[in-house]
Every structure is written in C-alpha cells, then in structure tokens.
C-alpha cells in the first residue's frame, strides 16, 4: 500500500464513520415525526387525552434524537468538500445542487417548524400546532428524498456526461429519477417508518412488561405492531426490487454481495448456487468454504430456474468490490427484515386471539421481550444496508465513471487520522448522550399530570398578560 | 477558465449575493447565540446559565440553519470552490464542527442532565461556543489569504498544500477578533432577552462597555492589517473610488454611535438592530472589496461557479423555496419573542 493509498483508505474510513454515526438518527426523526403527527391528529379529532400524553411523551424522545441528528448532520454537509474535494468539484453541478435543495427545502423547512412543535404547546392554537407537526414530518421525509437521490445517482449515474472533468447534466429528469432512486428512496423511507414503529413498540413493551401505564402504552404498541404487519412485508418487497436494480445496473456489486465468484461452473453450466454463508479464499477468486443452495441465486436475481448471473470473474480485477463486508452485511439486513416480519405476524396472531387486550397484554412475557429486542434490530439493519450499498459500489465513487481514489481529497494520512480520531470521540459522545437520555426519559415515564392546553387560551408569549412589560408590547427578537 | 454564458454570469452573481446574505445572516443570528454562550463561562449562577440557554432554545437550530444554507449554496452553485476551500480549511472546520456538535448536545440535553453533570455540560457549552467562534474566525481569515491549487491540463484545479497551511498570524488574529466581537453581540442579546431587574442584565451591562471598545479596536486592527497584506484590498480602498469606502465607513460609524446611544438608553432591541446594521455594513464592505474574488487570488465568482447554473434552478430556489422559508422562520422568532426571567425552566 503506497502512502497515498493509505491516506485514501483512511479518508474512506473517515467518511464511513461520520455517515455510520449520522444515519442512526434521521430514520427515527422521519418515522417518529409521522407517528407524532398521527397521534396529535387523533387527539385534536377525538379529544382523547391518551393521544395527547403519548404525543408529549414520545416527543421528548424525539427531541433527544433530533438534537443528535442535527449535531452529526451539519458535519455531513461540510464533509464532502473536506474529504472528497475532487469528487465534490466534479459532481457538484448535480450532486451539490441536489444537496443544496435538501438544505433549503428540508433542513431549513424543518428548522422553521421544529421550534414551534417543541415549544409552541399552549402558545399557538391547536390547529397551528398540528400544522407545525405535519410540516416537521413532511420536511424530514423530503430530506430523505433528496439525500437518497444524491446517493442513488452515485449508484446509477444517469443523465450526465463527463466533460473536462466535470459531470455535466444532459438530462435532469434522467439524473433525478435514476433507476436506483426509484427503489432506494421508498426502501429508505419505509425503513425509517419500520424503525420508528419498532422503536415505539419496544418502549411501550418495556412499560407493559413492568406493568406501568399499561392502558396508555397498549395503545401505542397496538397501533405500531399492527402497522408493522403491512410495513414489514412491504419493506421486503421493496428490498427485492432494489436487489434486482443492483443486479441489472451494478452487476459487480451484486456479485460481491452474493459472494458469486464464477459465472459458470467448471462444467460450463450457469452457476446458480446461492451461498447461505461463505468465506473468500486468499487469492480472492473463490470461496474456502461455503454452504450453497443450487438454483436460488438464479431464482432471486433473474426469477428463473437456470438464469445466468455474472460472477466477479466477469470483471477486471481492478473493478471488483470487496466481498466480505457486503456479503455478510447484506445477509444481516435481510435476516432482520425477515425476523421483524415474523414478529409482526406473532403480534397479529395474538391480536386475533384477543390476547392484546388491556387485561391480558402484560401476560405475553416472551412476546414483549421479543418486541424490546426488535427495537434495536432495525438500527442494525440500517447500518448493514448502508455498508452493503457503499462498499459494494467500490472501487467507484460514481459507479463506472469515477474511482474513489480519484475523488478523494489530497490529505496526508496524519490529517485523515486527526479527523477520524476526533469524530470518533465526539460522535461517540453524542451517541452515548443520546442513549443515556433516552434511558432517562423512558425511566422517568410519561407526564400524566400537567394540564392539557385548552383551546382558545393560547397567547403569543407572556406579553399580553404581563403588566410590567406593557410598554414593550411590540418587542420581538430581531433578525 | 470561464465557460459560462452571459446569463450564467449574471446568475452566478445573483447566487453570490444569496451566499453572502446567508453567511451574514448566520453571523448576525448565531453570533449572538455564540457570544451569549461564551459569556456563560463568566456566570457563576447555574440558573442564569440555564436561562441563557433557554433564551436560545427555540431558535438556535433555525439560526444555525443559515450556515447549512450557505454550505448548500456553496456546494450547489460554487462546487469548485467548495471542493477545494473546504479541504484547505479541514482542520479549522473540523474544530468548528466538533464545537457545533458539543454545543447542540449541551443545549438540547441540559434539562435532562444530572445536577453534577450539569456543571460539566455547562463548561462544555461555554467552551464549545468559544471554540466554534474562534476557529470559525480562523477559517475566515485563512480563506482571505487564498490557497495554492493543482494545475491540471484537463479538469478542475483542486487544493494541494497540507492540512496546516491555514495557520498564520492573521488567521489566528481573526479568530481572536471574532471571539471579542460576538461577545458584544452576546451581551446585547442577553440584555434584550431578560426581564428588566434580572441581575444578569446588570451583570452583562458591566461587560458591554469594555466589550464594545475591544470590538471596535478589533475591527480597526483587522482593517488596517488587511490593507497592509492584501493588495486586492488596498487597491480598492485607496484607489480612485476611495470615497465609496469612505461613505461605508461613515455609515458604519453612524450605526455604531446609534447602537451606543440605544444601549445607554436601555432600548435593547434598537441596540441589537443598530449593531447588526454595523455588522451588515462591514460585511457588505468586505465582500464588495473581495469582488470578483470569492476566495482572493484563488477563485472568482465566475471561475468557481458550476457550469450548469441555470435560470430554472435559481428561480425555483429564490422565488419558490426561499421566501416561504424566511416567512416560517420569522413566524417562529415572533412566537418566541417574549422576555424571560432567570427561573425560566427549559421545557415548560
């Protein structure tokens, strides 16, 4: 490994670290915001105080998560220019433009409403507050739209031509609606919803297991797991669709994800075997050992019994991605998707049997424990999914057009290590803080006593009611 | 290398104005938050520190948004500058980002922290406000000096020159000057945000006088130093159009004098507005001095712009998204405009 290879490799780790420790937060922001909106809407519509209490309680967890997401997210926007300067310059006309839209239509949009949502209770009318919550949910989903668009363009870069070292956009529609995006965007949005459903279900299950606030959290649990019955299979279907896009547009990435080394068997037949588990040999042209099921790979990728799937040996050596991480990360993600579906089925079966009623729900000890574990699994699925996606794209930063080593900044290894160590320290602090405060809010439990803001009593601040401040009635914080 | 059409030149110019406005708004809005954060290092009373944080709790995120917007405009419209300048500024930017991160955590999570941790997190908040300001100032000073780039036959020049090139006496000075200037902004912010009769207001009032003279001296030294080391600045300031800069200087001095009078008369809102007018005049003067450079001697607005700036995207952003966002942000500031007292708790 030469010096520049080493610093390029550490720069990749730098970026891998900050993305890995940022992607923990946005999915919960996206999904939980939508759930908060639904709960608040039910409250406004039915006046049922349970909805209000649930809303306020999960909002506390939302704040912690949102703060951590912003703290780690500002870094992301700067990091492209710092760590991947030449890539940012070349891809800027499309990629930078899309990220610019994200900041304006999503980040800024969200920031305009989040303060109202968190601190506006009782200060603004119920309808206005509901509108603020809706906008937070909508803006965060919009954010996922743009981010996934930028990333999926790196996977299937359509609509551009490379001229003078710059990706010039020849067809905006083709670039924005690139093949990967059409599946990757819904796959990520649904992942966010699934993660948030599991998160809410896990927190609720924990209370019910301890027989605290059973009636309140039964409602949160029931709504979440029953929605999961639709969402979990939907996510598997979207994942399959994305897998086939990868097979079609990024065959080398698919071969790495499946550890598929040889297109043909030694006898010249299509190699249709799908590895359940495997380990690559030292030369990297085959497996040392593997548990393989024939025909499954062809079935998965071509939906036929003996279809040909290009193996890694079809690609020049310098265009093959690494195998181990995409192979195992992909399997972990798929397995989690399956497990969550089984959990949802379990919930459906219990519901049908009438065992999720207020009186009986707490006696399903193992189900509740399984739900608590399921609260952590989607996080692992999001990580492994992104690792699969980003590592299987290598050695390209823009698939087939620009190599990672040409896109990375000219940093010294020392500078790259400085970044890595610093961000490990600070982002672990943020992560630790987030989990510590999650635990604390959850232990403390929901606030069931403070008065529910009645409609029609809201004032804009304390001005109108505070006699000392009469002469200052026109005061507002200036811009 | 300039491949832009005439229309694109005009669009790049318009985006440059938008970028400058975002940066200036960020400095004005978050400057007050950062300065108030630095001042918490000097507050002995835990409730007062908490109240300062509560005073910015509803708006800090929206204020910081302008930094992110500036970054977004830079990446989207001036990607060649973004991809090289940020590599050059890696170390100060990393430190700014760590500061922003620490600050966000200390601010958002304070109400949940145990009392014994609260002391630690308050220190973290004050120090991260200090660090963000200082290294932000260093980054600005370093950017003013420009940086070396590759000279590829085809393709885009990018930064070469190591991670520590940003260090110079001038950039360290601009860092220190930024700290002193935002402390003045923070003092004015605290005075405006707290109810009359709160001890913190009087406490901060004792600070604003020395902070004012220190900030004034900082600006004078920075301008003088710039005139000495930056030929592009000296040529403009002492060239045939010297009277433009003279008028701007007089305007800035006038706004400063009005700010002083408003401070003395306890018209806190007016003081902040006059202060920000001064900042705006100085900022516009600096940006106009740099024109056409975006990064002096390195990138001009036109050489750094994306070859694909287009009327459609510009109109979409400026006529569609931007006004709506500004309206929402304004509404938010309006809702949270009330003065608070020391005992305001963060989440009730």
PDB file of N, CA and C in Angstrom, chain B residues 162-234:
ATOM      1  N   UNK B 162      -1.322  20.725   2.155  1.00  0.00           N
ATOM      2  CA  UNK B 162      -1.234  20.290   3.541  1.00  0.00           C
ATOM      3  C   UNK B 162      -2.327  20.831   4.425  1.00  0.00           C
ATOM      4  N   UNK B 163      -2.422  20.208   5.594  1.00  0.00           N
ATOM      5  CA  UNK B 163      -3.542  20.474   6.476  1.00  0.00           C
ATOM      6  C   UNK B 163      -3.318  21.684   7.371  1.00  0.00           C
ATOM      7  N   UNK B 164      -2.059  22.147   7.512  1.00  0.00           N
ATOM      8  CA  UNK B 164      -1.788  23.205   8.481  1.00  0.00           C
ATOM      9  C   UNK B 164      -1.520  24.551   7.817  1.00  0.00           C
ATOM     10  N   UNK B 165      -1.734  24.618   6.520  1.00  0.00           N
ATOM     11  CA  UNK B 165      -1.452  25.849   5.801  1.00  0.00           C
ATOM     12  C   UNK B 165      -2.342  27.007   6.261  1.00  0.00           C
ATOM     13  N   UNK B 166      -3.483  26.674   6.846  1.00  0.00           N
ATOM     14  CA  UNK B 166      -4.418  27.719   7.290  1.00  0.00           C
ATOM     15  C   UNK B 166      -3.826  28.589   8.398  1.00  0.00           C
ATOM     16  N   UNK B 167      -2.794  28.072   9.084  1.00  0.00           N
ATOM     17  CA  UNK B 167      -2.239  28.783  10.236  1.00  0.00           C
ATOM     18  C   UNK B 167      -1.415  29.973   9.786  1.00  0.00           C
ATOM     19  N   UNK B 168      -1.761  31.161  10.270  1.00  0.00           N
ATOM     20  CA  UNK B 168      -0.905  32.328  10.037  1.00  0.00           C
ATOM     21  C   UNK B 168      -1.239  33.313  11.135  1.00  0.00           C
ATOM     22  N   UNK B 169      -0.357  34.269  11.401  1.00  0.00           N
ATOM     23  CA  UNK B 169      -0.686  35.262  12.439  1.00  0.00           C
ATOM     24  C   UNK B 169      -2.023  35.936  12.144  1.00  0.00           C
ATOM     25  N   UNK B 170      -2.271  36.205  10.857  1.00  0.00           N
ATOM     26  CA  UNK B 170      -3.509  36.898  10.512  1.00  0.00           C
ATOM     27  C   UNK B 170      -4.728  36.045  10.836  1.00  0.00           C
ATOM     28  N   UNK B 171      -4.685  34.737  10.482  1.00  0.00           N
ATOM     29  CA  UNK B 171      -5.867  33.908  10.717  1.00  0.00           C
ATOM     30  C   UNK B 171      -6.100  33.711  12.220  1.00  0.00           C
ATOM     31  N   UNK B 172      -4.999  33.603  12.991  1.00  0.00           N
ATOM     32  CA  UNK B 172      -5.178  33.483  14.448  1.00  0.00           C
ATOM     33  C   UNK B 172      -5.795  34.772  15.003  1.00  0.00           C
ATOM     34  N   UNK B 173      -5.347  35.892  14.432  1.00  0.00           N
ATOM     35  CA  UNK B 173      -5.905  37.166  14.872  1.00  0.00           C
ATOM     36  C   UNK B 173      -7.398  37.248  14.563  1.00  0.00           C
ATOM     37  N   UNK B 174      -7.799  36.872  13.336  1.00  0.00           N
ATOM     38  CA  UNK B 174      -9.224  36.972  13.015  1.00  0.00           C
ATOM     39  C   UNK B 174     -10.045  36.057  13.923  1.00  0.00           C
ATOM     40  N   UNK B 175      -9.459  34.942  14.342  1.00  0.00           N
ATOM     41  CA  UNK B 175     -10.149  34.073  15.299  1.00  0.00           C
ATOM     42  C   UNK B 175     -10.405  34.809  16.604  1.00  0.00           C
ATOM     43  N   UNK B 176      -9.347  35.438  17.126  1.00  0.00           N
ATOM     44  CA  UNK B 176      -9.484  36.158  18.400  1.00  0.00           C
ATOM     45  C   UNK B 176     -10.468  37.320  18.245  1.00  0.00           C
ATOM     46  N   UNK B 177     -10.371  38.029  17.119  1.00  0.00           N
ATOM     47  CA  UNK B 177     -11.260  39.172  16.895  1.00  0.00           C
ATOM     48  C   UNK B 177     -12.714  38.707  16.848  1.00  0.00           C
ATOM     49  N   UNK B 178     -12.955  37.546  16.230  1.00  0.00           N
ATOM     50  CA  UNK B 178     -14.322  37.027  16.164  1.00  0.00           C
ATOM     51  C   UNK B 178     -14.865  36.786  17.565  1.00  0.00           C
ATOM     52  N   UNK B 179     -14.026  36.258  18.446  1.00  0.00           N
ATOM     53  CA  UNK B 179     -14.477  35.987  19.820  1.00  0.00           C
ATOM     54  C   UNK B 179     -14.908  37.286  20.502  1.00  0.00           C
ATOM     55  N   UNK B 180     -14.066  38.328  20.390  1.00  0.00           N
ATOM     56  CA  UNK B 180     -14.400  39.583  21.057  1.00  0.00           C
ATOM     57  C   UNK B 180     -15.669  40.196  20.466  1.00  0.00           C
ATOM     58  N   UNK B 181     -15.801  40.129  19.143  1.00  0.00           N
ATOM     59  CA  UNK B 181     -16.975  40.743  18.511  1.00  0.00           C
ATOM     60  C   UNK B 181     -18.257  40.027  18.905  1.00  0.00           C
ATOM     61  N   UNK B 182     -18.254  38.687  18.928  1.00  0.00           N
ATOM     62  CA  UNK B 182     -19.512  38.007  19.272  1.00  0.00           C
ATOM     63  C   UNK B 182     -19.828  38.168  20.753  1.00  0.00           C
ATOM     64  N   UNK B 183     -18.818  38.425  21.583  1.00  0.00           N
ATOM     65  CA  UNK B 183     -19.144  38.650  22.994  1.00  0.00           C
ATOM     66  C   UNK B 183     -19.975  39.913  23.154  1.00  0.00           C
ATOM     67  N   UNK B 184     -19.670  40.915  22.332  1.00  0.00           N
ATOM     68  CA  UNK B 184     -20.510  42.111  22.358  1.00  0.00           C
ATOM     69  C   UNK B 184     -21.938  41.762  21.917  1.00  0.00           C
ATOM     70  N   UNK B 185     -22.032  41.004  20.825  1.00  0.00           N
ATOM     71  CA  UNK B 185     -23.359  40.600  20.341  1.00  0.00           C
ATOM     72  C   UNK B 185     -24.104  39.802  21.401  1.00  0.00           C
ATOM     73  N   UNK B 186     -23.386  38.904  22.076  1.00  0.00           N
ATOM     74  CA  UNK B 186     -23.999  38.077  23.113  1.00  0.00           C
ATOM     75  C   UNK B 186     -24.503  38.928  24.268  1.00  0.00           C
ATOM     76  N   UNK B 187     -23.723  39.953  24.645  1.00  0.00           N
ATOM     77  CA  UNK B 187     -24.140  40.830  25.725  1.00  0.00           C
ATOM     78  C   UNK B 187     -25.435  41.551  25.373  1.00  0.00           C
ATOM     79  N   UNK B 188     -25.497  42.070  24.148  1.00  0.00           N
ATOM     80  CA  UNK B 188     -26.713  42.772  23.730  1.00  0.00           C
ATOM     81  C   UNK B 188     -27.899  41.815  23.711  1.00  0.00           C
ATOM     82  N   UNK B 189     -27.644  40.589  23.271  1.00  0.00           N
ATOM     83  CA  UNK B 189     -28.700  39.582  23.201  1.00  0.00           C
ATOM     84  C   UNK B 189     -29.244  39.278  24.596  1.00  0.00           C
ATOM     85  N   UNK B 190     -28.351  39.084  25.546  1.00  0.00           N
ATOM     86  CA  UNK B 190     -28.807  38.761  26.903  1.00  0.00           C
ATOM     87  C   UNK B 190     -29.611  39.930  27.487  1.00  0.00           C
ATOM     88  N   UNK B 191     -29.123  41.150  27.246  1.00  0.00           N
ATOM     89  CA  UNK B 191     -29.859  42.297  27.773  1.00  0.00           C
ATOM     90  C   UNK B 191     -31.269  42.365  27.191  1.00  0.00           C
ATOM     91  N   UNK B 192     -31.395  42.013  25.916  1.00  0.00           N
ATOM     92  CA  UNK B 192     -32.710  42.113  25.294  1.00  0.00           C
ATOM     93  C   UNK B 192     -33.621  40.958  25.684  1.00  0.00           C
ATOM     94  N   UNK B 193     -33.054  39.821  26.042  1.00  0.00           N
ATOM     95  CA  UNK B 193     -33.871  38.643  26.256  1.00  0.00           C
ATOM     96  C   UNK B 193     -34.346  38.509  27.699  1.00  0.00           C
ATOM     97  N   UNK B 194     -33.710  39.208  28.622  1.00  0.00           N
ATOM     98  CA  UNK B 194     -34.102  39.025  30.018  1.00  0.00           C
ATOM     99  C   UNK B 194     -34.941  40.184  30.507  1.00  0.00           C
ATOM    100  N   UNK B 195     -35.787  39.871  31.474  1.00  0.00           N
ATOM    101  CA  UNK B 195     -36.667  40.889  32.033  1.00  0.00           C
ATOM    102  C   UNK B 195     -35.850  41.933  32.767  1.00  0.00           C
ATOM    103  N   UNK B 196     -36.365  43.145  32.733  1.00  0.00           N
ATOM    104  CA  UNK B 196     -35.713  44.213  33.485  1.00  0.00           C
ATOM    105  C   UNK B 196     -35.669  43.834  34.961  1.00  0.00           C
ATOM    106  N   UNK B 197     -34.550  44.201  35.603  1.00  0.00           N
ATOM    107  CA  UNK B 197     -34.439  43.895  37.026  1.00  0.00           C
ATOM    108  C   UNK B 197     -33.792  42.552  37.295  1.00  0.00           C
ATOM    109  N   UNK B 198     -33.643  41.703  36.259  1.00  0.00           N
ATOM    110  CA  UNK B 198     -32.910  40.460  36.477  1.00  0.00           C
ATOM    111  C   UNK B 198     -31.434  40.811  36.691  1.00  0.00           C
ATOM    112  N   UNK B 199     -30.786  40.227  37.710  1.00  0.00           N
ATOM    113  CA  UNK B 199     -29.383  40.594  37.975  1.00  0.00           C
ATOM    114  C   UNK B 199     -28.472  40.350  36.770  1.00  0.00           C
ATOM    115  N   UNK B 200     -28.797  39.340  35.973  1.00  0.00           N
ATOM    116  CA  UNK B 200     -27.916  39.019  34.850  1.00  0.00           C
ATOM    117  C   UNK B 200     -27.824  40.195  33.874  1.00  0.00           C
ATOM    118  N   UNK B 201     -28.905  40.969  33.771  1.00  0.00           N
ATOM    119  CA  UNK B 201     -28.873  42.105  32.852  1.00  0.00           C
ATOM    120  C   UNK B 201     -27.845  43.133  33.311  1.00  0.00           C
ATOM    121  N   UNK B 202     -27.829  43.382  34.621  1.00  0.00           N
ATOM    122  CA  UNK B 202     -26.880  44.364  35.131  1.00  0.00           C
ATOM    123  C   UNK B 202     -25.461  43.824  35.054  1.00  0.00           C
ATOM    124  N   UNK B 203     -25.363  42.514  35.346  1.00  0.00           N
ATOM    125  CA  UNK B 203     -24.065  41.858  35.260  1.00  0.00           C
ATOM    126  C   UNK B 203     -23.480  42.035  33.856  1.00  0.00           C
ATOM    127  N   UNK B 204     -24.312  41.754  32.857  1.00  0.00           N
ATOM    128  CA  UNK B 204     -23.851  41.834  31.474  1.00  0.00           C
ATOM    129  C   UNK B 204     -23.606  43.289  31.073  1.00  0.00           C
ATOM    130  N   UNK B 205     -24.398  44.214  31.659  1.00  0.00           N
ATOM    131  CA  UNK B 205     -24.221  45.623  31.315  1.00  0.00           C
ATOM    132  C   UNK B 205     -22.799  46.073  31.618  1.00  0.00           C
ATOM    133  N   UNK B 206     -22.222  45.553  32.682  1.00  0.00           N
ATOM    134  CA  UNK B 206     -20.850  45.928  33.015  1.00  0.00           C
ATOM    135  C   UNK B 206     -19.869  45.431  31.954  1.00  0.00           C
ATOM    136  N   UNK B 207     -20.278  44.405  31.241  1.00  0.00           N
ATOM    137  CA  UNK B 207     -19.414  43.840  30.208  1.00  0.00           C
ATOM    138  C   UNK B 207     -19.477  44.604  28.899  1.00  0.00           C
ATOM    139  N   UNK B 208     -20.637  45.160  28.606  1.00  0.00           N
ATOM    140  CA  UNK B 208     -20.825  45.664  27.243  1.00  0.00           C
ATOM    141  C   UNK B 208     -19.870  46.817  26.935  1.00  0.00           C
ATOM    142  N   UNK B 209     -19.540  47.642  27.941  1.00  0.00           N
ATOM    143  CA  UNK B 209     -18.640  48.757  27.664  1.00  0.00           C
ATOM    144  C   UNK B 209     -17.252  48.293  27.211  1.00  0.00           C
ATOM    145  N   UNK B 210     -16.551  47.523  28.064  1.00  0.00           N
ATOM    146  CA  UNK B 210     -15.237  47.053  27.592  1.00  0.00           C
ATOM    147  C   UNK B 210     -15.347  46.215  26.313  1.00  0.00           C
ATOM    148  N   UNK B 211     -16.400  45.412  26.211  1.00  0.00           N
ATOM    149  CA  UNK B 211     -16.546  44.577  25.016  1.00  0.00           C
ATOM    150  C   UNK B 211     -16.697  45.455  23.784  1.00  0.00           C
ATOM    151  N   UNK B 212     -17.404  46.576  23.954  1.00  0.00           N
ATOM    152  CA  UNK B 212     -17.595  47.482  22.813  1.00  0.00           C
ATOM    153  C   UNK B 212     -16.259  48.043  22.331  1.00  0.00           C
ATOM    154  N   UNK B 213     -15.451  48.559  23.289  1.00  0.00           N
ATOM    155  CA  UNK B 213     -14.178  49.149  22.866  1.00  0.00           C
ATOM    156  C   UNK B 213     -13.243  48.087  22.296  1.00  0.00           C
ATOM    157  N   UNK B 214     -13.288  46.900  22.886  1.00  0.00           N
ATOM    158  CA  UNK B 214     -12.444  45.819  22.364  1.00  0.00           C
ATOM    159  C   UNK B 214     -12.854  45.475  20.930  1.00  0.00           C
ATOM    160  N   UNK B 215     -14.170  45.389  20.689  1.00  0.00           N
ATOM    161  CA  UNK B 215     -14.640  45.038  19.352  1.00  0.00           C
ATOM    162  C   UNK B 215     -14.263  46.122  18.351  1.00  0.00           C
ATOM    163  N   UNK B 216     -14.375  47.371  18.782  1.00  0.00           N
ATOM    164  CA  UNK B 216     -14.015  48.487  17.903  1.00  0.00           C
ATOM    165  C   UNK B 216     -12.539  48.402  17.513  1.00  0.00           C
ATOM    166  N   UNK B 217     -11.708  48.147  18.517  1.00  0.00           N
ATOM    167  CA  UNK B 217     -10.271  48.021  18.253  1.00  0.00           C
ATOM    168  C   UNK B 217     -10.005  46.848  17.303  1.00  0.00           C
ATOM    169  N   UNK B 218     -10.724  45.751  17.507  1.00  0.00           N
ATOM    170  CA  UNK B 218     -10.544  44.568  16.654  1.00  0.00           C
ATOM    171  C   UNK B 218     -10.804  44.899  15.200  1.00  0.00           C
ATOM    172  N   UNK B 219     -11.914  45.587  14.962  1.00  0.00           N
ATOM    173  CA  UNK B 219     -12.268  45.916  13.582  1.00  0.00           C
ATOM    174  C   UNK B 219     -11.186  46.810  12.985  1.00  0.00           C
ATOM    175  N   UNK B 220     -10.762  47.830  13.753  1.00  0.00           N
ATOM    176  CA  UNK B 220      -9.756  48.760  13.235  1.00  0.00           C
ATOM    177  C   UNK B 220      -8.470  48.019  12.891  1.00  0.00           C
ATOM    178  N   UNK B 221      -8.026  47.140  13.783  1.00  0.00           N
ATOM    179  CA  UNK B 221      -6.776  46.406  13.537  1.00  0.00           C
ATOM    180  C   UNK B 221      -6.927  45.484  12.323  1.00  0.00           C
ATOM    181  N   UNK B 222      -8.081  44.797  12.240  1.00  0.00           N
ATOM    182  CA  UNK B 222      -8.276  43.874  11.117  1.00  0.00           C
ATOM    183  C   UNK B 222      -8.256  44.616   9.787  1.00  0.00           C
ATOM    184  N   UNK B 223      -8.936  45.764   9.754  1.00  0.00           N
ATOM    185  CA  UNK B 223      -8.969  46.526   8.511  1.00  0.00           C
ATOM    186  C   UNK B 223      -7.562  47.016   8.165  1.00  0.00           C
ATOM    187  N   UNK B 224      -6.854  47.550   9.168  1.00  0.00           N
ATOM    188  CA  UNK B 224      -5.500  48.042   8.923  1.00  0.00           C
ATOM    189  C   UNK B 224      -4.580  46.926   8.433  1.00  0.00           C
ATOM    190  N   UNK B 225      -4.646  45.817   9.107  1.00  0.00           N
ATOM    191  CA  UNK B 225      -3.807  44.669   8.751  1.00  0.00           C
ATOM    192  C   UNK B 225      -4.120  44.203   7.326  1.00  0.00           C
ATOM    193  N   UNK B 226      -5.408  44.126   7.008  1.00  0.00           N
ATOM    194  CA  UNK B 226      -5.808  43.706   5.663  1.00  0.00           C
ATOM    195  C   UNK B 226      -5.234  44.649   4.613  1.00  0.00           C
ATOM    196  N   UNK B 227      -5.300  45.956   4.897  1.00  0.00           N
ATOM    197  CA  UNK B 227      -4.782  46.931   3.931  1.00  0.00           C
ATOM    198  C   UNK B 227      -3.299  46.711   3.699  1.00  0.00           C
ATOM    199  N   UNK B 228      -2.593  46.276   4.745  1.00  0.00           N
ATOM    200  CA  UNK B 228      -1.151  46.071   4.610  1.00  0.00           C
ATOM    201  C   UNK B 228      -0.810  44.811   3.826  1.00  0.00           C
ATOM    202  N   UNK B 229      -1.536  43.717   4.078  1.00  0.00           N
ATOM    203  CA  UNK B 229      -1.091  42.448   3.481  1.00  0.00           C
ATOM    204  C   UNK B 229      -1.889  42.044   2.254  1.00  0.00           C
ATOM    205  N   UNK B 230      -3.041  42.641   2.000  1.00  0.00           N
ATOM    206  CA  UNK B 230      -3.837  42.220   0.844  1.00  0.00           C
ATOM    207  C   UNK B 230      -3.849  43.321  -0.211  1.00  0.00           C
ATOM    208  N   UNK B 231      -3.050  43.168  -1.256  1.00  0.00           N
ATOM    209  CA  UNK B 231      -3.046  44.204  -2.306  1.00  0.00           C
ATOM    210  C   UNK B 231      -4.437  44.397  -2.916  1.00  0.00           C
ATOM    211  N   UNK B 232      -5.215  43.292  -3.057  1.00  0.00           N
ATOM    212  CA  UNK B 232      -6.546  43.440  -3.655  1.00  0.00           C
ATOM    213  C   UNK B 232      -7.430  44.347  -2.821  1.00  0.00           C
ATOM    214  N   UNK B 233      -7.193  44.382  -1.503  1.00  0.00           N
ATOM    215  CA  UNK B 233      -7.999  45.265  -0.650  1.00  0.00           C
ATOM    216  C   UNK B 233      -7.473  46.696  -0.730  1.00  0.00           C
ATOM    217  N   UNK B 234      -6.158  46.839  -0.606  1.00  0.00           N
ATOM    218  CA  UNK B 234      -5.568  48.182  -0.599  1.00  0.00           C
ATOM    219  C   UNK B 234      -5.875  48.911  -1.906  1.00  0.00           C
TER     220      UNK B 234
END
